[in-house]
Short mmCIF file of C-alpha atoms in Angstrom, two decimals:
data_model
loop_
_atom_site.label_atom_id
_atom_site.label_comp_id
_atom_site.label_asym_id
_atom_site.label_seq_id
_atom_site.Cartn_x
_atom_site.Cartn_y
_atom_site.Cartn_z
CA UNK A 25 22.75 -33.27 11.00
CA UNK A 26 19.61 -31.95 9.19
CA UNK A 27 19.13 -28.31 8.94
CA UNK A 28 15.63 -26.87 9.72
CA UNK A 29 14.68 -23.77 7.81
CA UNK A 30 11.27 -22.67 9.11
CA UNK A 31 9.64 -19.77 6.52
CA UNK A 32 6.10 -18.65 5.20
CA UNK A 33 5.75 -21.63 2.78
CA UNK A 34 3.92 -19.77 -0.11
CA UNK A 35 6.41 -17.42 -1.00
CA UNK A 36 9.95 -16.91 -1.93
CA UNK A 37 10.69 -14.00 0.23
CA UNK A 38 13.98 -13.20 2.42
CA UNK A 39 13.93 -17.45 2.82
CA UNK A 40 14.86 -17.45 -0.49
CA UNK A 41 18.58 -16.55 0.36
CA UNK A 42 19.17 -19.21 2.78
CA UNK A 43 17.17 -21.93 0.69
CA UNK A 44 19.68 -20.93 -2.15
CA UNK A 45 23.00 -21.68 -0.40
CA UNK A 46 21.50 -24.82 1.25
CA UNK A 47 20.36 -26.06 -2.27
CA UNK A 48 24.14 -25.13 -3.86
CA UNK A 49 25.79 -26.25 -0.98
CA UNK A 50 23.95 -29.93 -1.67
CA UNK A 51 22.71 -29.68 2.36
CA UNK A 52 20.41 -31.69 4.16
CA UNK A 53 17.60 -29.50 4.76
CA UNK A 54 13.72 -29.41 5.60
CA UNK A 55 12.02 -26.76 4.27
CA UNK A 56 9.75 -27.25 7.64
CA UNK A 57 6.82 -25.28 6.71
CA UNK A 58 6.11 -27.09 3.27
CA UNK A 59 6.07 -30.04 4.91
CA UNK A 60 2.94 -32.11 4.36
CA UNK A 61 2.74 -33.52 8.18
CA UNK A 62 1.88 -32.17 11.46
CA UNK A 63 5.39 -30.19 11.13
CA UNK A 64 4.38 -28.19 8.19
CA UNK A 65 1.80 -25.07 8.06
CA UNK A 66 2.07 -21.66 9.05
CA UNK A 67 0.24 -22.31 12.28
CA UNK A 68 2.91 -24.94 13.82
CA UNK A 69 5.61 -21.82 12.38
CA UNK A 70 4.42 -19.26 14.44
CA UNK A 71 3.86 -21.37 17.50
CA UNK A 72 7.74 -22.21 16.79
CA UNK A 73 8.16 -18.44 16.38
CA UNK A 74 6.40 -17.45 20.14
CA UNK A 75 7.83 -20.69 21.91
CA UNK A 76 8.74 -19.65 25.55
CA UNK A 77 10.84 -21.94 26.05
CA UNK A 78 12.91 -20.31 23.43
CA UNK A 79 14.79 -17.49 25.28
CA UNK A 80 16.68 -16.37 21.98
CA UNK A 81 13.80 -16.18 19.90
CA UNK A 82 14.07 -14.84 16.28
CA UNK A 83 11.84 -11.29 15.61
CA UNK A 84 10.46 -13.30 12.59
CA UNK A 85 10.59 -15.96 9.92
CA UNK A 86 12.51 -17.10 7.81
CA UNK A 87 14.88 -18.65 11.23
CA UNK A 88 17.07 -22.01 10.99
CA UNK A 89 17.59 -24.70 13.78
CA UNK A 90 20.73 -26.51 14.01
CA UNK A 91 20.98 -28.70 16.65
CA UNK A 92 20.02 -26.25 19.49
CA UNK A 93 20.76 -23.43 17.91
CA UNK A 94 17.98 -20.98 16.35
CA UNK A 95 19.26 -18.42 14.09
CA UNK A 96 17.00 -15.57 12.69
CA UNK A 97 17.38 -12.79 10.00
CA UNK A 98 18.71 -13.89 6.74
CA UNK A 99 21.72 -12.34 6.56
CA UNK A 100 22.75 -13.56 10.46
CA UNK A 101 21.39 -17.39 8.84
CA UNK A 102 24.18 -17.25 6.07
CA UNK A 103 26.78 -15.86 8.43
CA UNK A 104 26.33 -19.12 10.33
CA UNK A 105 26.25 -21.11 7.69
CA UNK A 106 28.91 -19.64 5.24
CA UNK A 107 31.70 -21.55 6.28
CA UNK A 108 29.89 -25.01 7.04
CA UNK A 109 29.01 -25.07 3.70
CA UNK A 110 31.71 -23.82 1.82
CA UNK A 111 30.47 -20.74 1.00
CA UNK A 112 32.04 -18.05 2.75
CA UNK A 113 35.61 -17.98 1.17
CA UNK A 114 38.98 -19.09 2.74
CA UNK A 115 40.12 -15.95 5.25
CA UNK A 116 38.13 -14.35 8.47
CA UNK A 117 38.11 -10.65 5.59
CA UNK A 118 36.42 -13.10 2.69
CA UNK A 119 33.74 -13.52 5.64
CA UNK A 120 33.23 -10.23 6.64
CA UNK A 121 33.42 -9.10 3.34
CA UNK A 122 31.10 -11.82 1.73
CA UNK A 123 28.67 -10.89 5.22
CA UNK A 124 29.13 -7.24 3.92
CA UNK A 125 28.19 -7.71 0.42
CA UNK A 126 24.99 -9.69 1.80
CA UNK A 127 23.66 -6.76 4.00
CA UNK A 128 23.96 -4.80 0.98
CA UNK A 129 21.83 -6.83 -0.89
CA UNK A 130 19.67 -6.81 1.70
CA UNK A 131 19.11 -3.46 1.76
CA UNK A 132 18.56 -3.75 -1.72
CA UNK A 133 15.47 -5.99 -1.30
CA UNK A 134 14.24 -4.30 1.24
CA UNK A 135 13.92 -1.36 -1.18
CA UNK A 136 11.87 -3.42 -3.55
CA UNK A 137 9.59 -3.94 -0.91
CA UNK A 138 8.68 -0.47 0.09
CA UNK A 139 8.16 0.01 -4.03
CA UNK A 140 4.71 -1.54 -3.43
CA UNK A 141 4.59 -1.33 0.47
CA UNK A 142 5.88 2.58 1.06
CA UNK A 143 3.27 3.22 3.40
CA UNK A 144 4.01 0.17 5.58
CA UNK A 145 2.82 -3.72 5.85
CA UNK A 146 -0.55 -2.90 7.26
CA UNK A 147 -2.04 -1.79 4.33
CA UNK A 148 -2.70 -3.54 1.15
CA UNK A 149 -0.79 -2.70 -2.42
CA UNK A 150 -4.58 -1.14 -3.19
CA UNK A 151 -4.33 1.15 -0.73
CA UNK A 152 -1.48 2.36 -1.63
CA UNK A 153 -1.06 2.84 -4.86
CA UNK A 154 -0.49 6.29 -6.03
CA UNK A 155 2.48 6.27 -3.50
CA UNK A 156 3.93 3.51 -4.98
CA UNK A 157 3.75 4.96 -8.17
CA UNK A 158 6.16 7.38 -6.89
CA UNK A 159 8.37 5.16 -4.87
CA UNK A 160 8.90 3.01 -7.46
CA UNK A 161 9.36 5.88 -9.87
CA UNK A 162 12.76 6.80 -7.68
CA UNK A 163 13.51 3.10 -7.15
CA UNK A 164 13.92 2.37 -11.16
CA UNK A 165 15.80 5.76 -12.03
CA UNK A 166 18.12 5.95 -8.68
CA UNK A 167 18.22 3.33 -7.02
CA UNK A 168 18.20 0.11 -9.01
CA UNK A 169 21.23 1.63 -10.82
CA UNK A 170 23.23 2.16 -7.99
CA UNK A 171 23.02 -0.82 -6.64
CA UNK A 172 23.55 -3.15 -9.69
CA UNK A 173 26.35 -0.26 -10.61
CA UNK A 174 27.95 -1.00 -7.36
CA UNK A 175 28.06 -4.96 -7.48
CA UNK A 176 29.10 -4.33 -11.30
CA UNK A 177 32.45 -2.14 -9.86
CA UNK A 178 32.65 -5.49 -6.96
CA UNK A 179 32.90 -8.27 -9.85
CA UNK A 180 35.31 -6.09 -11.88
CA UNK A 181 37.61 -5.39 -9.46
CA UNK A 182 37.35 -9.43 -8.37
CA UNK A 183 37.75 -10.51 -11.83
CA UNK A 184 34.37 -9.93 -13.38
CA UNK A 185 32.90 -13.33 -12.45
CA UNK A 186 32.51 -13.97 -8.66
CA UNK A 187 31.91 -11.24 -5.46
CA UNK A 188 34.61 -12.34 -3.42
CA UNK A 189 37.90 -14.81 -4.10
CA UNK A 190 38.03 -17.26 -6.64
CA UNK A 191 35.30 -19.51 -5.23
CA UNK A 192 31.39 -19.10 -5.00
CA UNK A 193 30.06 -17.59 -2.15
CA UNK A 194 26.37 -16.87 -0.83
CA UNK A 195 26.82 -13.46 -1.71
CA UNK A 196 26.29 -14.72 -5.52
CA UNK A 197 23.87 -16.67 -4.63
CA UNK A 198 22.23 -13.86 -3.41
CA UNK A 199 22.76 -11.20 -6.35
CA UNK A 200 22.07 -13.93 -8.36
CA UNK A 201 18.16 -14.33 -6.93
CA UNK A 202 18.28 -10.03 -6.35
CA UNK A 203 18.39 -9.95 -9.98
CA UNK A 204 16.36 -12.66 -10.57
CA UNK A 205 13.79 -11.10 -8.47
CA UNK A 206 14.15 -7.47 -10.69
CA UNK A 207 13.99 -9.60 -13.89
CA UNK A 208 10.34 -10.52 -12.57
CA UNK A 209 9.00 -7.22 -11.22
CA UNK A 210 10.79 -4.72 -13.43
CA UNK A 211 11.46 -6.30 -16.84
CA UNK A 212 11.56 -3.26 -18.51
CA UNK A 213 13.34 -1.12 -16.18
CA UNK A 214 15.52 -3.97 -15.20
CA UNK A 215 17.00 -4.53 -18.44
CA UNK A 216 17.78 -1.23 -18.78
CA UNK A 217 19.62 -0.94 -16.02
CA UNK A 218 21.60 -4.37 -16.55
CA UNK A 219 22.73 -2.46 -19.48
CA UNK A 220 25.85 -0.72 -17.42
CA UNK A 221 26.01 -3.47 -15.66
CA UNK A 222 26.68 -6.70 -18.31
CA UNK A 223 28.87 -8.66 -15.10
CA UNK A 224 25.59 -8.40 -12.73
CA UNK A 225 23.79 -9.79 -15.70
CA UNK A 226 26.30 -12.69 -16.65
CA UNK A 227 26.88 -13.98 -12.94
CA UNK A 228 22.86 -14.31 -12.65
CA UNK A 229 23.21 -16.71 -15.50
CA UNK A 230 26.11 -18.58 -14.49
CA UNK A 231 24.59 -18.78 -11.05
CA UNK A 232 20.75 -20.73 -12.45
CA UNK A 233 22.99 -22.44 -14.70
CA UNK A 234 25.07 -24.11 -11.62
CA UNK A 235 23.93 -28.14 -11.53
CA UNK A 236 22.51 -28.32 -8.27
CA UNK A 237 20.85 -24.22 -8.71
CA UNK A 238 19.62 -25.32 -11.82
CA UNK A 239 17.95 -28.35 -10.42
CA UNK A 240 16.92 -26.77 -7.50
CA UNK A 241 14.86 -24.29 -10.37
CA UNK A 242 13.56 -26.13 -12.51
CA UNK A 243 12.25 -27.91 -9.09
CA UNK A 244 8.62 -27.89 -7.32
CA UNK A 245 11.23 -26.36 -4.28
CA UNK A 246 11.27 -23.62 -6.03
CA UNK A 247 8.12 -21.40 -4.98
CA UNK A 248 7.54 -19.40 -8.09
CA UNK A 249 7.40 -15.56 -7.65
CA UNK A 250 4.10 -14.20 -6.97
CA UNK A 251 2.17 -11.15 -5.67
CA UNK A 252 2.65 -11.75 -2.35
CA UNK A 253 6.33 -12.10 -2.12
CA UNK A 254 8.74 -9.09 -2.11
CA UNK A 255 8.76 -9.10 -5.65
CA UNK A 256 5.71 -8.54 -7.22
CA UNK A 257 5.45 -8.02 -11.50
CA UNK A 258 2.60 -4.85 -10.76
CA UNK A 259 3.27 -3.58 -14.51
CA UNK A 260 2.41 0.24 -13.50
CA UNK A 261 5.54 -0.05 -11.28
CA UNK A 262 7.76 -1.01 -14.13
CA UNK A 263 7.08 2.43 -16.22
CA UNK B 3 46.05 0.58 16.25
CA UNK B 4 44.10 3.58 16.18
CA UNK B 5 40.27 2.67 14.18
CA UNK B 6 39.43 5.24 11.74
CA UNK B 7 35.68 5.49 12.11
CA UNK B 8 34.46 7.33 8.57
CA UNK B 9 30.84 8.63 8.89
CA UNK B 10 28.71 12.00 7.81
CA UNK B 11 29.94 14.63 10.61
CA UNK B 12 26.71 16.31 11.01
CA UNK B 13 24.23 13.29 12.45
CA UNK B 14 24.32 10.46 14.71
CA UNK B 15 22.43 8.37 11.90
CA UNK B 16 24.49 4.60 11.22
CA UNK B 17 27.47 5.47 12.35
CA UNK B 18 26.33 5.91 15.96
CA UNK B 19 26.01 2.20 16.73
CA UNK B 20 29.15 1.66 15.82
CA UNK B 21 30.70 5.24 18.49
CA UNK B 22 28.83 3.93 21.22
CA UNK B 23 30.60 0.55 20.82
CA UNK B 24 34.11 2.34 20.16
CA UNK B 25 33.31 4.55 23.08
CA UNK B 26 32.10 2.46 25.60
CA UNK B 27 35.27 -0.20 24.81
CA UNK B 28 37.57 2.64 25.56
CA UNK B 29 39.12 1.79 22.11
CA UNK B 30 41.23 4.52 20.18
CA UNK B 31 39.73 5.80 17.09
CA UNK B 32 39.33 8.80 15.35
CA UNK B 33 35.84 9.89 13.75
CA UNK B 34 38.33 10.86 10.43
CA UNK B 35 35.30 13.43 8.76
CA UNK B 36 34.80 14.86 11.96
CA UNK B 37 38.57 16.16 12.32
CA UNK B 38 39.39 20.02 11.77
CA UNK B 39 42.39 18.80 8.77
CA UNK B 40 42.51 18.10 5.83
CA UNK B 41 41.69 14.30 6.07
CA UNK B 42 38.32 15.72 7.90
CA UNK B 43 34.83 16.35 5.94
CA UNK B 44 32.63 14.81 3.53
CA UNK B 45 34.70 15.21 0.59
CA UNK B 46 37.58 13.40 1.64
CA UNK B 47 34.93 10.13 3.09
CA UNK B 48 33.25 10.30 -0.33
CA UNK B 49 36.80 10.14 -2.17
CA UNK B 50 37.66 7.01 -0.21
CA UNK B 51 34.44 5.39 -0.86
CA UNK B 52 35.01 5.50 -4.35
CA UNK B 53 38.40 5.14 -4.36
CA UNK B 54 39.62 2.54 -7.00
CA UNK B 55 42.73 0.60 -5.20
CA UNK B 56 40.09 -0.55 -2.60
CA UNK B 57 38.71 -3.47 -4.49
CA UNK B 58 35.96 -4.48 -1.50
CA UNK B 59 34.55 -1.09 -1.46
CA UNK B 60 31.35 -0.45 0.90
CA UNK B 61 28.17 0.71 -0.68
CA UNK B 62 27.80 3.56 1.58
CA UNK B 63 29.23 5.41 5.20
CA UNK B 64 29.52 4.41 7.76
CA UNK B 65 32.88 2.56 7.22
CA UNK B 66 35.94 1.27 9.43
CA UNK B 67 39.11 1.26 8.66
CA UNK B 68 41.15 -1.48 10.82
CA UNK B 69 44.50 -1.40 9.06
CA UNK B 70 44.49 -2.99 5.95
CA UNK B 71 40.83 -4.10 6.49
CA UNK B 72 37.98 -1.11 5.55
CA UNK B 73 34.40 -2.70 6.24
CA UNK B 74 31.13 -1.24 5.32
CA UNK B 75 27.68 -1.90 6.77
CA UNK B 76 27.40 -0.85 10.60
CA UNK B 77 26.06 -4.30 11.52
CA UNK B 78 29.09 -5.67 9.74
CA UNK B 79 31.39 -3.34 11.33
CA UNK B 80 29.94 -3.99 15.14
CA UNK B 81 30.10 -8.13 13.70
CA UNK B 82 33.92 -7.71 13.78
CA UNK B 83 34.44 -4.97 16.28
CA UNK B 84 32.43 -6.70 18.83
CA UNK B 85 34.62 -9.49 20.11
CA UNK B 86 37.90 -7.04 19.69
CA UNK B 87 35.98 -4.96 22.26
CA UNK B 88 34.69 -7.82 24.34
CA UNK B 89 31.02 -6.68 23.50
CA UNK B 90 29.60 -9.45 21.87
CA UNK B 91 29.24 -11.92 24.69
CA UNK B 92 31.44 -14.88 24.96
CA UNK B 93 30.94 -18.05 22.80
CA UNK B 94 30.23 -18.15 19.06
CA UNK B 95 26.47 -18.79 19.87
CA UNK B 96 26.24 -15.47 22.01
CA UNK B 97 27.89 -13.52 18.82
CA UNK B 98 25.51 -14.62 16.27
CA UNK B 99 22.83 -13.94 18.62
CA UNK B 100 24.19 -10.51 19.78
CA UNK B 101 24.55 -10.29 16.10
CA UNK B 102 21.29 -10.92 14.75
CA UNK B 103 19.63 -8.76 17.81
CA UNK B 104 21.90 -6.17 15.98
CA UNK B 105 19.92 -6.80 12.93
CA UNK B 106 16.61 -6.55 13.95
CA UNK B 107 17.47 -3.51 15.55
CA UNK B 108 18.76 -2.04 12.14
CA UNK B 109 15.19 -3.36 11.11
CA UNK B 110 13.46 -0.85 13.21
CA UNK B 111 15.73 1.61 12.70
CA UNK B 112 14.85 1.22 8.92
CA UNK B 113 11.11 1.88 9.83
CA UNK B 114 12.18 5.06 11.82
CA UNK B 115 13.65 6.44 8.86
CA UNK B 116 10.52 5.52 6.64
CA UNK B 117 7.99 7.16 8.80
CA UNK B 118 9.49 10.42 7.57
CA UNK B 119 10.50 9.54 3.94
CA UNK B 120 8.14 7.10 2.85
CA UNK B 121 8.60 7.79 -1.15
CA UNK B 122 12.14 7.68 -1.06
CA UNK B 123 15.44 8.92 0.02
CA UNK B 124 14.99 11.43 -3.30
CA UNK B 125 12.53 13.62 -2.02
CA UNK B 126 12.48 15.90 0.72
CA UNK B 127 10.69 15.20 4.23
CA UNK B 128 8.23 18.61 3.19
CA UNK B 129 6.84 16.63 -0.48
CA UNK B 130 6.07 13.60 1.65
CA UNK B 131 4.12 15.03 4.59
CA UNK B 132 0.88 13.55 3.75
CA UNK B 133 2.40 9.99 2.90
CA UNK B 134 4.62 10.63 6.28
CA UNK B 135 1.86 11.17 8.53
CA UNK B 136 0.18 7.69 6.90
CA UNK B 137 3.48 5.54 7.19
CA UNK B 138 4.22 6.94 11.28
CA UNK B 139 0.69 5.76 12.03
CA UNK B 140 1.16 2.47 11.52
CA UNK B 141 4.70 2.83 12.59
CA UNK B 142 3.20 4.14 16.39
CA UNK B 143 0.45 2.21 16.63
CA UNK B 144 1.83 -1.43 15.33
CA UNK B 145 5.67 -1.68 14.59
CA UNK B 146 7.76 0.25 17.31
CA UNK B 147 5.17 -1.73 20.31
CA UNK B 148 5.91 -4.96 18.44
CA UNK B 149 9.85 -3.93 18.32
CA UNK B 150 9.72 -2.59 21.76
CA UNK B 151 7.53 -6.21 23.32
CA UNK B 152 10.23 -8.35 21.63
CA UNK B 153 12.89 -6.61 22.95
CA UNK B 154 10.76 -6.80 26.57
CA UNK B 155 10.69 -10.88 26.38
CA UNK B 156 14.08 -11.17 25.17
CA UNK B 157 14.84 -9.04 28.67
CA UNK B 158 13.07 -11.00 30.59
CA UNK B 159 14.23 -13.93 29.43
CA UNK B 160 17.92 -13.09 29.77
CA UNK B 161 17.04 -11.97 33.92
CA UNK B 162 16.10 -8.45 32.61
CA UNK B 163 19.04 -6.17 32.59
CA UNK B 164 21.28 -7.69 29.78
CA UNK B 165 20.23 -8.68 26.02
CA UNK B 166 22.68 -11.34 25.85
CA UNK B 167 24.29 -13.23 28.46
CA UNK B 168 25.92 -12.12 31.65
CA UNK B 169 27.63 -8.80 30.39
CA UNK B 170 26.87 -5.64 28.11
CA UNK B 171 27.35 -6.07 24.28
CA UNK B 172 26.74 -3.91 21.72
CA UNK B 173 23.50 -4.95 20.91
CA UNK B 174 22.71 -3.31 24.64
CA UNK B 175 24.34 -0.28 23.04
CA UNK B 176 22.40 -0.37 20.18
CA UNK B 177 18.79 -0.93 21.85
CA UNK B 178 20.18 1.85 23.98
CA UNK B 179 20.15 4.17 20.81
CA UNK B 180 17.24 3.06 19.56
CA UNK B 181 15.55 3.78 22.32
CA UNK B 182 16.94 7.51 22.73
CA UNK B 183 16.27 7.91 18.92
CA UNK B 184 12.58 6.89 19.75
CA UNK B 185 11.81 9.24 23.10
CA UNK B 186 13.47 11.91 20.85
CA UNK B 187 11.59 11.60 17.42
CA UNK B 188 7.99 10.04 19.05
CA UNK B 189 8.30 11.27 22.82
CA UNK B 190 4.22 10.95 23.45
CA UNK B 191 4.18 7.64 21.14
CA UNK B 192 7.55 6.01 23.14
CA UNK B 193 6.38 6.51 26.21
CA UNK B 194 3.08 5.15 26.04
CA UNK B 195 4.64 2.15 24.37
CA UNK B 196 7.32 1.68 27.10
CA UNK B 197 4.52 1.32 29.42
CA UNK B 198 4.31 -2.54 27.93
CA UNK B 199 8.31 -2.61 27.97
CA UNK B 200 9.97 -1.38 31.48
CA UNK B 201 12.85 -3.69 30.70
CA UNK B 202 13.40 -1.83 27.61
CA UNK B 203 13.42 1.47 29.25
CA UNK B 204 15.56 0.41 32.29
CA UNK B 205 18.09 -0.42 30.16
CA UNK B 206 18.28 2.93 28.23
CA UNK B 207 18.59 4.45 31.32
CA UNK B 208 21.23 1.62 32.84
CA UNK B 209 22.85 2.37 29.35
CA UNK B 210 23.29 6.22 29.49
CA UNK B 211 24.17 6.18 33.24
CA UNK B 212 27.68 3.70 32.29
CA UNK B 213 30.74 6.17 32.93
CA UNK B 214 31.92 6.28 29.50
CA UNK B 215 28.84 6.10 27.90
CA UNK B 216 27.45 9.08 30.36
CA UNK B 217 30.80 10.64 29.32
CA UNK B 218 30.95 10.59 25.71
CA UNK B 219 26.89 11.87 25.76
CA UNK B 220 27.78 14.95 27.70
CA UNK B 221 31.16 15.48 25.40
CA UNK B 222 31.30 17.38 21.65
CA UNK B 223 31.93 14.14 20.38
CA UNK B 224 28.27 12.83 20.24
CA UNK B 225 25.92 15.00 17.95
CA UNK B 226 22.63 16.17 18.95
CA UNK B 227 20.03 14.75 17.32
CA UNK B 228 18.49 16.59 14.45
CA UNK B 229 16.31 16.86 11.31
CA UNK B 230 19.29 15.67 9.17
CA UNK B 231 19.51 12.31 10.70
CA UNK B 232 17.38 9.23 10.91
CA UNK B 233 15.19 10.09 14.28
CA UNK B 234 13.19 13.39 13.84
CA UNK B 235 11.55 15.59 15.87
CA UNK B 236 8.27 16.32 13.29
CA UNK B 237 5.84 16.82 15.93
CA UNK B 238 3.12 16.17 13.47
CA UNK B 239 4.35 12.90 13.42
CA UNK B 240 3.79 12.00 16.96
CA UNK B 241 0.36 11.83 16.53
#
């Protein structure tokens, strides 16, 4: 059976999550939107998106087909997936728990977001610029640390090297590309804040140095961050 | 087993998705920081967040305690409360999909609680007016119709009284709330929108008329909305 992700094909964005346990998991996947065929393209997406013949349609991209299911939201994606691909832990509390960890996360990015976007998606990052200044401001002194400071107090108390259990789970996967993601559009204040939390810092690098991750990397997959992602290196944001 | 529901005392905010599904299921639980002893109050919650024999500790309230388990993240919390209180439909397909209809509804709640603190969760509501009044503008105008139409089709879809299936779930519960939270912060704005959504609105009402659900509203136990929470009455707001 071959997974369908459908997601905007020019960014890394919340797809990003799901592409990364597909990719560790070794999966047979289509990344359908960066297909070059009649598949591929935003256009065929969104006619995917509105189909009424879907009566359980996702709210928005990035959304998975298997078989004749169609799963949207990230975080509901991985769920589903988890345990197919070995990558959920062993008991129904490493699920939850791995499913918790992942909505944190989430939360997480969607904080990044609003540093360039606090006024909302309508408007451009140029039309809202002083008010990112400040959003971002309180992002890198509040809330960046208490996030990584949290998942640093997770890994300790697991051990210091995965989330949850003694096996990976899409919840590294996940903190691994988080941090990835602050590497890019906070360097400065990122590596700061990595400072009180050295096991955040070490998993990231275990994660991209995985075979199949590291592949998957060094791979034209992998979209490279950009400015029109969720994380976005604006150097005024950084401090 | 009694649930120990842990949650600010003083709003509805998160942890109200997760009463209206305790409530509604009958269940026994006590909302522990709403209790008149000592175990009761913010204090005590904010001890056993951070309390260092809980190695899977949750970022932030609300949190459930279900014996040995304690899980974080409401949408987490309804995830594994929702087939113990036959409210999440009944095949695995109808939970993810009650599941991520959960999400998306946590989505919009998000962008409720942005239209009032745009910069941050730092700042107070009164050094964000003029970035507020920006950020609810698009939030009238563009996101809560596009919320409120998807919600519509997926009504439709499903016959029009039910989200999912052929009885309530939570996610019911939760559009329920969302809806309340929207007629009480936006009353002018909701309305007009609900115009394009009558599914939407039936429901609310379909919602708040269920006995225990009609109960619990007109009991101590539910608090009123308020400028503390995550729907606010800022007229200025409305437009």
């Amino acid at each position: 059976m071959t997974y369908e992700l459908h997601y905007w094909p020019m960014i890394q964005g919340r797809g990003e999550f799901v592409r990364l346990a597909l990719e560790e998991a070794g999966a047979d996947y289509v990344d359908v939107a960066r297909e070059d065929d009649d598949a591929g393209g935003i256009g065929p997406m969104l006619d995917r998106l509105s189909d009424p013949a879907n009566g359980r349609p996702p709210f928005a991209p990035p959304f998975l087909r298997d078989g004749d299911l169609v799963i949207g939201q990230s975080a509901a994606i991985l769920l589903h997936l988890g345990p197919r691909l070995g990558l959920a832990g062993t008991s129904e509390a490493d699920r939850i728990w791995t499913h918790q960890l992942q909505l944190t996360i989430a939360d997480a990015v969607d904080e990044v977001h609003d540093t360039h976007h606090p006024l909302g998606v309508d408007l451009y990052y140029a039309d809202q610029k002083p008010e990112a200044l400040r959003r971002a401001l309180g992002f890198r002194q509040t809330r960046m640390p208490k996030f990584l400071e949290y998942f640093e107090r997770v890994l300790v108390a697991n051990g210091g090297e995965r989330l949850v259990g003694a096996d990976r789970t899409y919840a590294d996967l996940s903190l691994f590309q988080l941090v990835d993601g602050l590497h890019y559009a906070f360097p400065r204040a990122t590596a700061a804040a990595l400072q009180a939390a050295p096991h955040v810092e070490r998993l990231h690098d275990a994660v991209a140095r995985r075979p199949r991750i590291a592949a998957y990397l060094a791979s034209a997959r992998r979209v490279p961050f950009n400015e029109d992602g969720i994380f976005r290196r604006y150097p005024e944001l950084d401090g």
